[in-house]
Coordinates of C-alpha atoms in Angstrom, one line a residue:
M10 CA 74.6 85.8 52.3
N11 CA 72.2 87.8 53.5
W12 CA 72.7 86.4 56.7
F13 CA 75.9 88.4 56.2
Q14 CA 74.9 91.2 55.0
E15 CA 72.0 91.7 58.1
L16 CA 74.6 90.6 60.9
L17 CA 76.5 94.3 59.0
F18 CA 74.5 95.9 58.0
G19 CA 71.2 94.5 59.6
S20 CA 69.9 95.2 63.9
G21 CA 69.9 93.2 66.7
V22 CA 72.0 92.5 70.1
G23 CA 74.4 90.0 68.3
H24 CA 74.5 92.7 64.7
S25 CA 75.4 95.5 67.5
L26 CA 78.1 93.0 69.3
M27 CA 79.9 92.3 66.5
I28 CA 80.1 95.9 65.3
L29 CA 81.6 96.9 67.9
A30 CA 84.3 95.0 68.9
L31 CA 85.4 94.9 64.4
T32 CA 85.4 99.3 65.4
I33 CA 87.6 98.3 68.2
M34 CA 90.1 95.7 66.8
L35 CA 90.4 97.7 63.0
G36 CA 90.9 101.2 65.5
I37 CA 93.4 99.2 67.3
L38 CA 95.1 98.3 64.7
L39 CA 95.6 101.2 63.1
G40 CA 96.3 103.2 65.9
R41 CA 99.7 101.7 66.2
V42 CA 100.6 103.2 63.2
K43 CA 103.4 106.4 64.1
I44 CA 103.1 109.4 61.6
A45 CA 106.7 111.3 62.3
G46 CA 106.8 109.0 65.7
I47 CA 103.5 110.7 66.6
S48 CA 100.6 108.1 66.7
L49 CA 97.2 109.0 68.1
G50 CA 96.6 105.2 69.9
A51 CA 93.0 104.0 70.7
T52 CA 91.7 107.7 69.0
F53 CA 91.9 105.7 65.9
I54 CA 89.1 103.4 67.2
L55 CA 86.7 107.2 67.0
F56 CA 87.9 107.6 63.6
V57 CA 87.0 104.1 62.6
G58 CA 83.8 104.0 64.5
I59 CA 82.4 107.1 62.5
L60 CA 83.9 106.4 59.3
F61 CA 81.3 102.3 60.3
G62 CA 78.7 105.2 61.4
E63 CA 78.8 106.6 57.3
L64 CA 78.8 103.2 55.6
G65 CA 75.3 102.7 57.5
M66 CA 76.5 99.7 60.2
K67 CA 73.7 101.4 62.6
V68 CA 74.0 99.8 66.7
D69 CA 70.9 99.5 68.4
R70 CA 70.6 103.3 70.0
S71 CA 70.1 101.6 73.6
L72 CA 72.4 99.3 73.4
L73 CA 75.2 102.3 72.0
H74 CA 73.9 103.9 75.0
F75 CA 74.2 101.3 77.6
F76 CA 78.1 100.7 76.6
Q77 CA 79.1 104.0 75.8
E78 CA 77.9 105.2 79.6
F79 CA 79.5 101.3 80.9
G80 CA 82.8 102.3 79.3
L81 CA 83.5 105.3 80.4
I82 CA 82.8 103.8 84.0
L83 CA 84.9 101.5 83.5
F84 CA 87.8 103.5 82.1
V85 CA 87.0 106.6 84.7
F86 CA 87.2 104.3 87.6
S87 CA 90.5 102.3 87.2
I88 CA 91.9 105.5 86.1
G89 CA 91.0 106.6 89.7
L90 CA 92.1 103.2 91.4
Q91 CA 94.9 103.8 89.9
V92 CA 96.5 107.5 90.6
G93 CA 94.1 107.7 94.4
P94 CA 97.6 106.5 96.6
S95 CA 99.1 109.8 95.2
F96 CA 96.8 112.0 94.4
F97 CA 96.5 114.2 97.8
S98 CA 100.4 113.8 98.4
N99 CA 100.9 115.2 95.2
F100 CA 99.7 118.7 96.8
K101 CA 102.9 119.1 98.3
K102 CA 106.6 121.0 98.0
G103 CA 106.5 120.9 94.2
G104 CA 103.6 119.7 93.0
R105 CA 100.8 122.7 94.6
T106 CA 102.9 124.9 91.6
L107 CA 103.0 122.2 88.9
N108 CA 98.5 121.5 89.7
L109 CA 98.9 125.3 90.1
L110 CA 99.5 125.3 86.3
A111 CA 97.3 122.9 85.6
T112 CA 94.3 124.8 86.8
L113 CA 95.1 127.2 85.7
N114 CA 95.7 125.3 82.2
V115 CA 91.9 124.1 82.6
A116 CA 90.3 127.5 83.3
L117 CA 92.5 129.1 80.3
A118 CA 91.1 126.3 77.4
V119 CA 87.5 127.4 79.3
V120 CA 88.0 131.0 78.4
V121 CA 88.9 130.6 75.7
T122 CA 86.4 128.2 74.7
T123 CA 83.7 130.7 75.6
V124 CA 85.5 133.5 73.8
I125 CA 85.0 131.6 70.7
Y126 CA 81.5 130.3 71.4
F127 CA 80.0 134.3 72.2
L128 CA 81.9 135.3 68.9
S129 CA 81.6 132.3 66.5
G130 CA 78.1 131.4 67.6
V131 CA 78.8 128.1 66.6
P132 CA 76.6 125.7 69.1
L133 CA 77.6 125.0 72.4
Q134 CA 77.4 121.3 72.3
T135 CA 79.5 121.8 69.7
M136 CA 82.4 124.2 71.4
V137 CA 82.4 121.7 74.2
G138 CA 83.3 118.5 72.4
I139 CA 85.9 121.1 70.3
M140 CA 87.9 121.8 73.2
S141 CA 87.4 118.4 75.1
G142 CA 89.1 116.7 71.7
A143 CA 92.2 120.0 72.0
I144 CA 92.9 119.5 75.1
T145 CA 92.6 115.2 74.3
N146 CA 90.8 114.6 77.4
T147 CA 87.9 111.9 76.7
P148 CA 86.2 111.7 80.0
G149 CA 85.6 115.9 79.1
L150 CA 83.5 114.5 76.0
G151 CA 81.3 111.6 78.4
A152 CA 80.9 113.7 81.0
A153 CA 79.9 116.7 78.5
Q154 CA 77.2 114.3 76.4
Q155 CA 75.8 113.1 79.4
A156 CA 74.9 116.9 81.3
Y157 CA 73.9 117.6 77.8
S158 CA 71.1 114.4 77.8
E159 CA 70.4 115.1 80.8
I160 CA 69.8 118.8 80.6
V161 CA 68.1 118.4 77.0
G162 CA 66.5 114.9 77.5
V163 CA 68.1 114.0 74.2
D164 CA 71.5 113.1 72.3
D165 CA 73.7 115.6 70.1
P166 CA 76.3 113.0 68.4
S167 CA 77.7 117.3 67.1
I168 CA 79.6 116.5 70.6
G169 CA 81.2 113.8 69.0
M170 CA 81.3 115.6 65.8
G171 CA 83.4 118.0 67.2
Y172 CA 85.9 116.1 69.2
A173 CA 86.7 114.3 66.1
V174 CA 87.3 116.8 64.5
A175 CA 89.3 118.7 66.8
Y176 CA 91.6 115.2 68.0
P177 CA 94.2 114.7 65.9
L178 CA 95.4 118.5 65.5
G179 CA 94.8 118.8 69.1
V180 CA 97.8 116.0 69.6
V181 CA 100.2 118.4 67.5
G182 CA 98.9 121.5 69.1
I183 CA 100.4 119.8 72.3
I184 CA 103.6 118.6 70.9
L185 CA 104.0 121.3 69.5
S186 CA 103.4 124.3 72.0
I187 CA 106.2 121.5 74.4
I188 CA 108.9 122.8 71.0
L189 CA 108.1 125.7 71.4
I190 CA 108.2 126.2 74.7
R191 CA 111.8 124.7 74.0
W192 CA 113.0 128.0 71.4
I193 CA 111.3 129.9 73.5
G194 CA 113.4 129.9 76.5
R195 CA 116.7 128.6 74.6
V196 CA 116.5 125.4 76.8
N197 CA 119.8 122.8 76.7
I198 CA 118.7 119.8 77.3
K199 CA 122.7 118.6 78.3
E200 CA 122.0 121.5 81.3
E201 CA 118.7 120.4 82.4
E202 CA 119.6 117.6 83.7
A203 CA 122.2 118.3 84.9
K204 CA 120.1 120.4 87.6
L205 CA 117.6 118.5 87.6
E206 CA 120.3 116.1 89.2
E207 CA 122.1 118.6 91.5
E208 CA 118.5 119.6 92.9
R209 CA 117.5 115.9 93.6
S210 CA 120.8 114.5 95.2
E211 CA 119.9 117.6 97.5
E212 CA 115.7 116.9 97.9
E213 CA 116.8 113.6 97.7
L214 CA 113.5 111.6 100.1
S215 CA 114.1 108.2 99.2
A216 CA 115.2 105.3 102.2
I217 CA 119.0 106.1 102.7
P218 CA 121.6 103.3 105.2
I219 CA 124.1 104.8 107.4
S220 CA 126.2 103.8 110.5
L221 CA 126.5 105.1 113.4
Q222 CA 128.6 105.0 116.5
V223 CA 126.9 106.2 119.7
T224 CA 128.8 108.3 121.6
N225 CA 127.2 111.5 122.3
P226 CA 127.6 110.4 126.4
A227 CA 123.8 111.8 126.4
L228 CA 122.6 108.1 125.5
F229 CA 125.2 106.2 127.0
G230 CA 122.6 103.1 129.0
H231 CA 119.1 104.7 127.7
T232 CA 117.0 102.6 125.0
V233 CA 116.2 103.2 121.3
K234 CA 112.6 104.4 122.4
S235 CA 114.8 107.0 124.0
L236 CA 116.5 108.3 121.0
T237 CA 113.4 108.0 118.9
E238 CA 111.2 110.5 121.2
L239 CA 114.2 112.7 121.2
L240 CA 114.6 113.0 117.4
H241 CA 110.1 113.3 117.1
G242 CA 109.3 113.9 114.6
R243 CA 112.4 112.2 112.3
K244 CA 111.4 109.9 110.1
F245 CA 114.4 106.6 110.7
V246 CA 114.0 103.1 111.7
V247 CA 117.6 101.7 113.9
S248 CA 117.7 98.4 111.9
R249 CA 121.3 96.3 113.6
I250 CA 123.4 97.3 116.2
W251 CA 126.5 96.1 116.5
K252 CA 127.4 95.5 120.7
K253 CA 130.4 96.8 121.4
A254 CA 130.4 95.1 124.2
T255 CA 130.2 91.4 122.8
D256 CA 131.4 92.3 119.4
E257 CA 127.9 91.2 118.1
I258 CA 125.5 91.7 115.6
H259 CA 121.3 91.9 117.3
I260 CA 118.4 93.6 115.3
A261 CA 117.4 96.4 116.9
T262 CA 114.4 97.1 119.6
I263 CA 113.2 99.6 120.9
D264 CA 114.9 98.3 124.3
T265 CA 118.0 97.7 123.5
V266 CA 120.0 99.6 125.3
L267 CA 122.7 101.6 123.4
S268 CA 126.3 102.4 125.1
E269 CA 129.1 103.9 124.4
G270 CA 130.8 103.2 121.3
D271 CA 128.2 100.4 120.3
R272 CA 127.3 100.9 116.1
I273 CA 123.7 101.3 115.2
F274 CA 122.5 100.7 111.2
V275 CA 119.7 103.1 110.7
I276 CA 117.3 103.2 107.4
T277 CA 116.0 107.0 107.1
E278 CA 115.9 110.1 104.1
Q279 CA 118.2 112.4 103.1
P280 CA 116.8 115.6 105.2
H281 CA 117.0 113.5 108.8
I282 CA 120.8 112.6 108.2
D283 CA 122.8 115.2 110.1
A284 CA 120.0 116.1 113.1
L285 CA 121.3 112.0 113.6
I286 CA 124.7 111.8 113.4
V287 CA 124.7 115.3 116.0
T288 CA 122.4 113.4 118.0
V289 CA 124.1 110.1 117.9
G290 CA 127.4 110.7 117.0
R291 CA 129.4 110.1 114.4
K292 CA 129.1 108.5 110.6
L293 CA 131.1 105.0 110.0
H294 CA 131.1 104.0 106.5
I295 CA 131.0 100.5 107.3
D296 CA 129.6 98.3 104.0
R297 CA 126.3 96.9 104.2
K298 CA 127.0 93.4 103.1
R299 CA 129.9 93.6 106.9
W300 CA 125.5 94.6 109.0
I301 CA 124.8 90.8 108.1
L302 CA 128.1 88.6 109.9
E303 CA 129.1 85.5 108.2
G304 CA 127.1 82.6 110.0
S305 CA 125.1 85.4 111.1
K306 CA 121.2 84.1 112.2
Y307 CA 120.3 87.3 110.5
V308 CA 118.2 88.0 107.1
S309 CA 117.0 89.8 104.9
R310 CA 113.9 89.5 103.2
K311 CA 110.5 90.7 101.2
L312 CA 107.0 90.0 102.6
V313 CA 103.9 90.9 100.9
V314 CA 101.0 92.0 102.4
T315 CA 98.2 89.9 101.4
N316 CA 96.2 89.3 104.3
R317 CA 93.4 91.6 104.2
E318 CA 93.2 91.1 108.1
I319 CA 95.6 93.3 108.5
N320 CA 94.9 96.1 105.8
G321 CA 94.8 99.6 107.0
R322 CA 96.6 98.9 110.5
T323 CA 100.4 100.5 111.4
L324 CA 103.3 99.1 112.1
K325 CA 102.3 100.3 115.5
N326 CA 99.4 98.4 116.2
L327 CA 101.4 95.3 114.3
N328 CA 104.5 95.3 117.6
L329 CA 105.9 92.9 115.2
R330 CA 109.4 93.6 117.0
A331 CA 107.9 93.2 120.1
L332 CA 106.2 90.5 118.9
Y333 CA 108.4 88.4 116.6
G334 CA 111.6 90.7 117.1
V335 CA 111.6 91.4 113.6
N336 CA 112.6 94.9 112.0
V337 CA 110.7 96.6 109.0
T338 CA 112.9 98.6 107.7
R339 CA 111.5 100.0 104.0
I340 CA 107.8 99.6 102.4
Y341 CA 107.5 99.7 98.7
R342 CA 104.4 100.8 97.7
A343 CA 103.1 101.0 93.4
G344 CA 107.2 101.9 92.6
V345 CA 108.2 103.9 95.3
E346 CA 110.4 102.9 98.5
I347 CA 109.4 104.6 101.6
V348 CA 110.9 104.3 105.1
A349 CA 108.5 101.9 107.3
S350 CA 107.3 104.6 110.6
P351 CA 105.6 103.8 113.6
N352 CA 102.1 104.9 112.3
F353 CA 102.6 104.2 109.0
A354 CA 99.2 102.0 107.2
L355 CA 99.7 99.4 105.5
Q356 CA 97.6 98.5 102.7
Y357 CA 96.9 95.7 100.6
G358 CA 100.2 94.7 97.6
D359 CA 102.5 96.7 100.3
R360 CA 106.4 95.0 100.2
L361 CA 107.9 95.1 103.2
N362 CA 111.9 94.7 103.2
V363 CA 112.1 93.5 106.9
V364 CA 114.9 91.9 109.0
G365 CA 115.2 89.3 111.9
S366 CA 116.1 85.4 111.5
D367 CA 114.2 83.2 109.5
A368 CA 112.1 81.6 112.4
A369 CA 111.3 84.8 113.9
I370 CA 110.1 86.0 109.3
D371 CA 108.4 82.9 109.2
S372 CA 106.6 83.7 112.1
M373 CA 105.3 87.3 111.1
E374 CA 104.8 85.6 107.2
K375 CA 101.7 83.9 108.5
I376 CA 100.1 87.4 109.9
I377 CA 101.7 89.7 106.3
G378 CA 99.9 86.7 104.4
N379 CA 102.9 86.8 101.5
S380 CA 101.0 85.0 98.9
V381 CA 102.0 86.7 95.9
K382 CA 99.0 84.4 94.0
R383 CA 96.7 86.3 95.4
L384 CA 98.1 89.1 94.6
N385 CA 96.3 88.0 91.2
E386 CA 93.2 87.5 92.0
P387 CA 90.4 90.4 91.3
N388 CA 89.6 92.2 93.7
L389 CA 85.7 92.5 92.3
V390 CA 83.5 93.1 95.5
T391 CA 85.2 97.1 95.6
I392 CA 84.8 97.5 92.2
F393 CA 81.8 97.2 91.7
L394 CA 80.8 98.8 95.1
G395 CA 83.1 101.5 93.6
I396 CA 80.3 101.4 90.3
A397 CA 77.3 101.5 92.1
L398 CA 78.9 105.1 95.1
G399 CA 80.2 107.0 92.0
I400 CA 76.9 106.1 89.8
L401 CA 75.2 106.9 93.4
V402 CA 77.9 110.5 93.9
G403 CA 77.3 111.3 90.9
S404 CA 74.2 111.5 90.4
I405 CA 73.1 113.3 94.0
P406 CA 72.6 117.9 92.4
I407 CA 75.3 120.4 94.1
M408 CA 72.9 123.1 94.2
F409 CA 75.2 126.2 93.5
P410 CA 74.4 129.9 94.0
G411 CA 73.2 131.5 90.6
I412 CA 72.9 128.3 88.9
P413 CA 69.5 127.8 87.9
Q414 CA 70.4 123.9 87.1
P415 CA 71.8 121.5 90.0
V416 CA 75.8 120.0 88.8
K417 CA 76.1 116.6 89.1
L418 CA 79.3 115.0 88.4
G419 CA 77.5 112.5 86.8
L420 CA 78.7 108.9 85.4
A421 CA 82.6 110.5 84.7
G422 CA 83.2 112.4 88.1
G423 CA 81.2 110.6 90.8
P424 CA 82.8 106.8 90.1
L425 CA 86.8 109.0 88.8
V426 CA 85.8 110.8 92.9
V427 CA 84.6 107.4 95.0
A428 CA 87.2 105.8 92.5
I429 CA 89.7 107.6 93.7
L430 CA 88.5 108.2 97.3
I431 CA 89.0 104.4 97.6
A432 CA 92.2 104.3 97.1
R433 CA 93.6 106.6 99.1
F434 CA 91.4 105.6 102.3
G435 CA 89.4 101.8 101.5
Y436 CA 91.7 100.6 104.0
K437 CA 90.0 103.0 107.3
L438 CA 86.8 100.4 106.2
K439 CA 88.0 97.2 105.1
L440 CA 88.3 97.8 101.6
V441 CA 91.3 96.3 99.4
A442 CA 91.8 98.1 96.7
Y443 CA 94.2 96.5 94.9
T444 CA 94.7 95.2 91.4
T445 CA 97.9 94.7 89.1
T446 CA 99.3 96.8 86.9
S447 CA 97.7 93.8 84.2
A448 CA 94.2 93.8 85.7
N449 CA 93.9 98.1 85.9
L450 CA 95.4 98.4 82.5
I451 CA 92.7 96.2 80.9
L452 CA 90.0 97.5 82.3
R453 CA 91.2 100.9 81.8
E454 CA 92.5 100.2 77.7
M455 CA 88.2 98.5 77.5
G456 CA 86.3 101.0 78.9
I457 CA 88.3 103.8 76.3
S458 CA 87.3 101.8 73.8
I459 CA 83.5 100.7 74.6
F460 CA 83.3 104.4 74.9
L461 CA 85.1 106.3 71.9
A462 CA 83.2 102.8 69.8
C463 CA 80.0 103.9 70.8
V464 CA 81.4 107.7 69.5
G465 CA 82.4 107.1 66.3
L466 CA 79.6 105.7 65.7
N467 CA 77.1 107.6 67.4
A468 CA 78.9 110.5 65.4
G469 CA 79.0 109.0 62.0
N470 CA 76.1 109.5 60.5
G471 CA 76.5 112.8 59.4
F472 CA 80.3 113.7 59.7
V473 CA 81.4 114.4 56.5
D474 CA 79.0 116.5 55.6
T475 CA 79.1 118.2 58.4
L476 CA 83.1 118.5 57.9
V477 CA 82.7 119.1 54.4
N478 CA 79.7 121.3 54.1
N479 CA 78.5 122.7 58.0
G480 CA 82.6 125.3 58.6
G481 CA 83.7 121.4 60.0
F482 CA 87.2 122.7 58.9
V483 CA 86.8 126.5 60.8
W484 CA 86.7 123.6 64.0
V485 CA 89.9 122.5 63.2
G486 CA 91.6 126.0 63.3
Y487 CA 88.9 126.7 67.2
G488 CA 90.5 123.4 67.8
L489 CA 94.0 124.6 67.9
L490 CA 93.5 127.8 69.6
I491 CA 92.1 126.3 72.6
T492 CA 95.5 123.7 72.8
L493 CA 97.8 126.7 72.3
I494 CA 97.4 129.3 73.3
P495 CA 96.8 128.6 77.7
L496 CA 99.1 126.0 77.2
L497 CA 102.4 128.3 75.3
V498 CA 100.5 131.0 78.9
V499 CA 101.4 128.4 81.6
G500 CA 104.9 127.2 79.6
L501 CA 106.3 130.2 79.7
L502 CA 104.9 131.0 83.3
G503 CA 106.7 127.8 84.2
R504 CA 109.2 128.5 83.0
F505 CA 110.0 132.4 83.7
V506 CA 108.7 133.3 86.0
F507 CA 108.6 129.7 88.8
K508 CA 111.9 128.4 87.0
L509 CA 110.6 125.3 86.3
N510 CA 113.3 122.1 85.3
Y511 CA 112.6 122.2 81.4
L512 CA 111.7 118.0 81.6
Q513 CA 109.4 118.6 85.0
L514 CA 107.5 121.2 82.8
S515 CA 107.1 119.2 79.3
G516 CA 105.8 116.6 81.3
M517 CA 103.9 118.9 83.4
M518 CA 102.4 120.3 79.8
A519 CA 101.8 117.6 78.4
G520 CA 99.8 116.1 82.0
A521 CA 98.0 119.1 82.5
T522 CA 95.9 117.8 79.0
T523 CA 96.7 114.2 79.9
D524 CA 97.6 113.4 76.7
P525 CA 99.9 110.2 76.1
P526 CA 101.3 110.9 73.0
A527 CA 103.3 114.0 74.4
L528 CA 104.2 112.5 77.1
A529 CA 105.3 110.0 75.2
Y530 CA 107.3 113.3 72.9
A531 CA 108.8 115.1 75.9
N532 CA 109.8 111.4 77.9
S533 CA 112.8 110.7 74.1
L534 CA 114.2 114.2 75.1
S535 CA 116.3 112.7 77.7
D536 CA 116.2 109.5 79.5
S537 CA 115.8 111.4 82.9
D538 CA 111.7 109.9 85.0
A539 CA 111.3 114.3 85.2
A540 CA 109.0 114.1 82.9
A541 CA 106.9 111.2 83.1
V542 CA 106.5 112.9 87.5
G543 CA 106.0 116.1 86.3
Y544 CA 102.8 113.8 84.0
A545 CA 102.0 111.8 87.3
T546 CA 101.9 115.0 89.8
V547 CA 99.7 116.7 87.8
Y548 CA 97.4 114.2 86.1
P549 CA 94.6 113.0 88.5
L550 CA 93.5 116.6 89.2
T551 CA 93.9 117.8 86.2
M552 CA 91.6 115.2 84.8
F553 CA 89.4 115.5 87.9
L554 CA 89.2 119.1 86.6
R555 CA 88.7 118.1 82.8
V556 CA 85.6 116.8 83.7
L557 CA 84.1 118.9 86.3
A558 CA 84.7 122.0 83.9
A559 CA 82.6 119.7 80.7
Q560 CA 80.1 120.3 82.9
L561 CA 79.9 124.0 84.0
V562 CA 80.3 124.8 80.5
I563 CA 77.4 123.2 79.6
I564 CA 75.3 124.1 82.8
F565 CA 76.6 127.5 82.3
L566 CA 76.0 128.6 79.5
L567 CA 72.9 126.8 78.0

């Protein structure tokens, strides 16, 4: 049995990989256990790693360091690919307020951490670990560890210890703050749902089909292109025209001539409906099925963009109407339905709603690709190119006035920024950033699992002694203050100053701490998706700021 003992407590690559695998496996199994409906999920991997470290199951330090950094890179890069397409659009309209409050939450957490650091005498690196655990932000932990290692030249396990000590009550504290805001504001969930539905009915921006009759003499004898120019800046697509003279339905093109009494089928958004009615004539109530007459040669189909050659090209540039006699009315991207417009740039994986004859759509299909099988093929060139560029960007020293040490985005921030940019603008360089949900999820979960296992194994030696004899229980209290104070301030501002809907506010509070268990709680309050939308709106910016803030605290105060 000496070989087995050597495998568990010895050294070498086989020993290191086995300990990592066992740590991750047991952590995931324990993470499925729920207490009062709340689970710590993958964070149990961290605690299993600490336990193994205390039991003397060591991993080679060079291998441990490599796996830790590589896991972190996989995690943050997959997050960047996921949130990149919506990162910049999230700042529009109500997203500005939510992101402002989330940014304030990050800043207040840094302020509270700094005050406690000066008053308590706890080492700075430990306080930054406590801060990352208190706001349940693992990439921030990785960024702090790397920043400290680059400045001092050695790793400090106390950063991981501080994180592990503060994390459990951090999860509880985030949910508690959401409950307290509900209690203070005397929130009625049913009323919040009703208000939300009312607001959405007024501001709905999804694709809406309407039927109109041409009664405006200014349009008689003019083309669809003239209507488009007349309503410049309005988002709409004239899909089909029902000619009064022949009582036949045709695909509308830019050269289709409008005549008195013609009926047109238009796809648009809520804010543009009134302008269309005033300009065209009057709104008709026609069943959508009647726009495809019995025996009609026109059909509606969905095609998937899988041809890399058209990645980034606009609908206007492809000239589909003129070349194939088809209309692209709607586009589905990342679960969002978008009204097609001439300047809309297609991306790999987009789903197009196309109207036309079978033959025309078949011809167009050869250009679009429409090979669902191709979507399952991983775009490894983009992924590894992005990681390489991310490491390069993260290694660039950035000098700020008054700071002796240059700031670096590091192995957490660099790949995150590059992944966001590639996901949003990569098509301009012909880079395919599309990854299936399952592929992105496995990259993300493998990355965070490997990272947490390494942090736990590194922090395990002396963790119990630190918790019992070196003030570890006091760290728990510090972490709870870092969790509650910023969230309560932001929650009260959001509710009473900005008058935010509580369901959306609860999602924002979960997103401002990048905490999935808190999001799960917020989602359980209502069948509405408002909490998930609030979480997704602030998550990308918050993740970026958390990574940056952890480094800046180390650089400024160390």
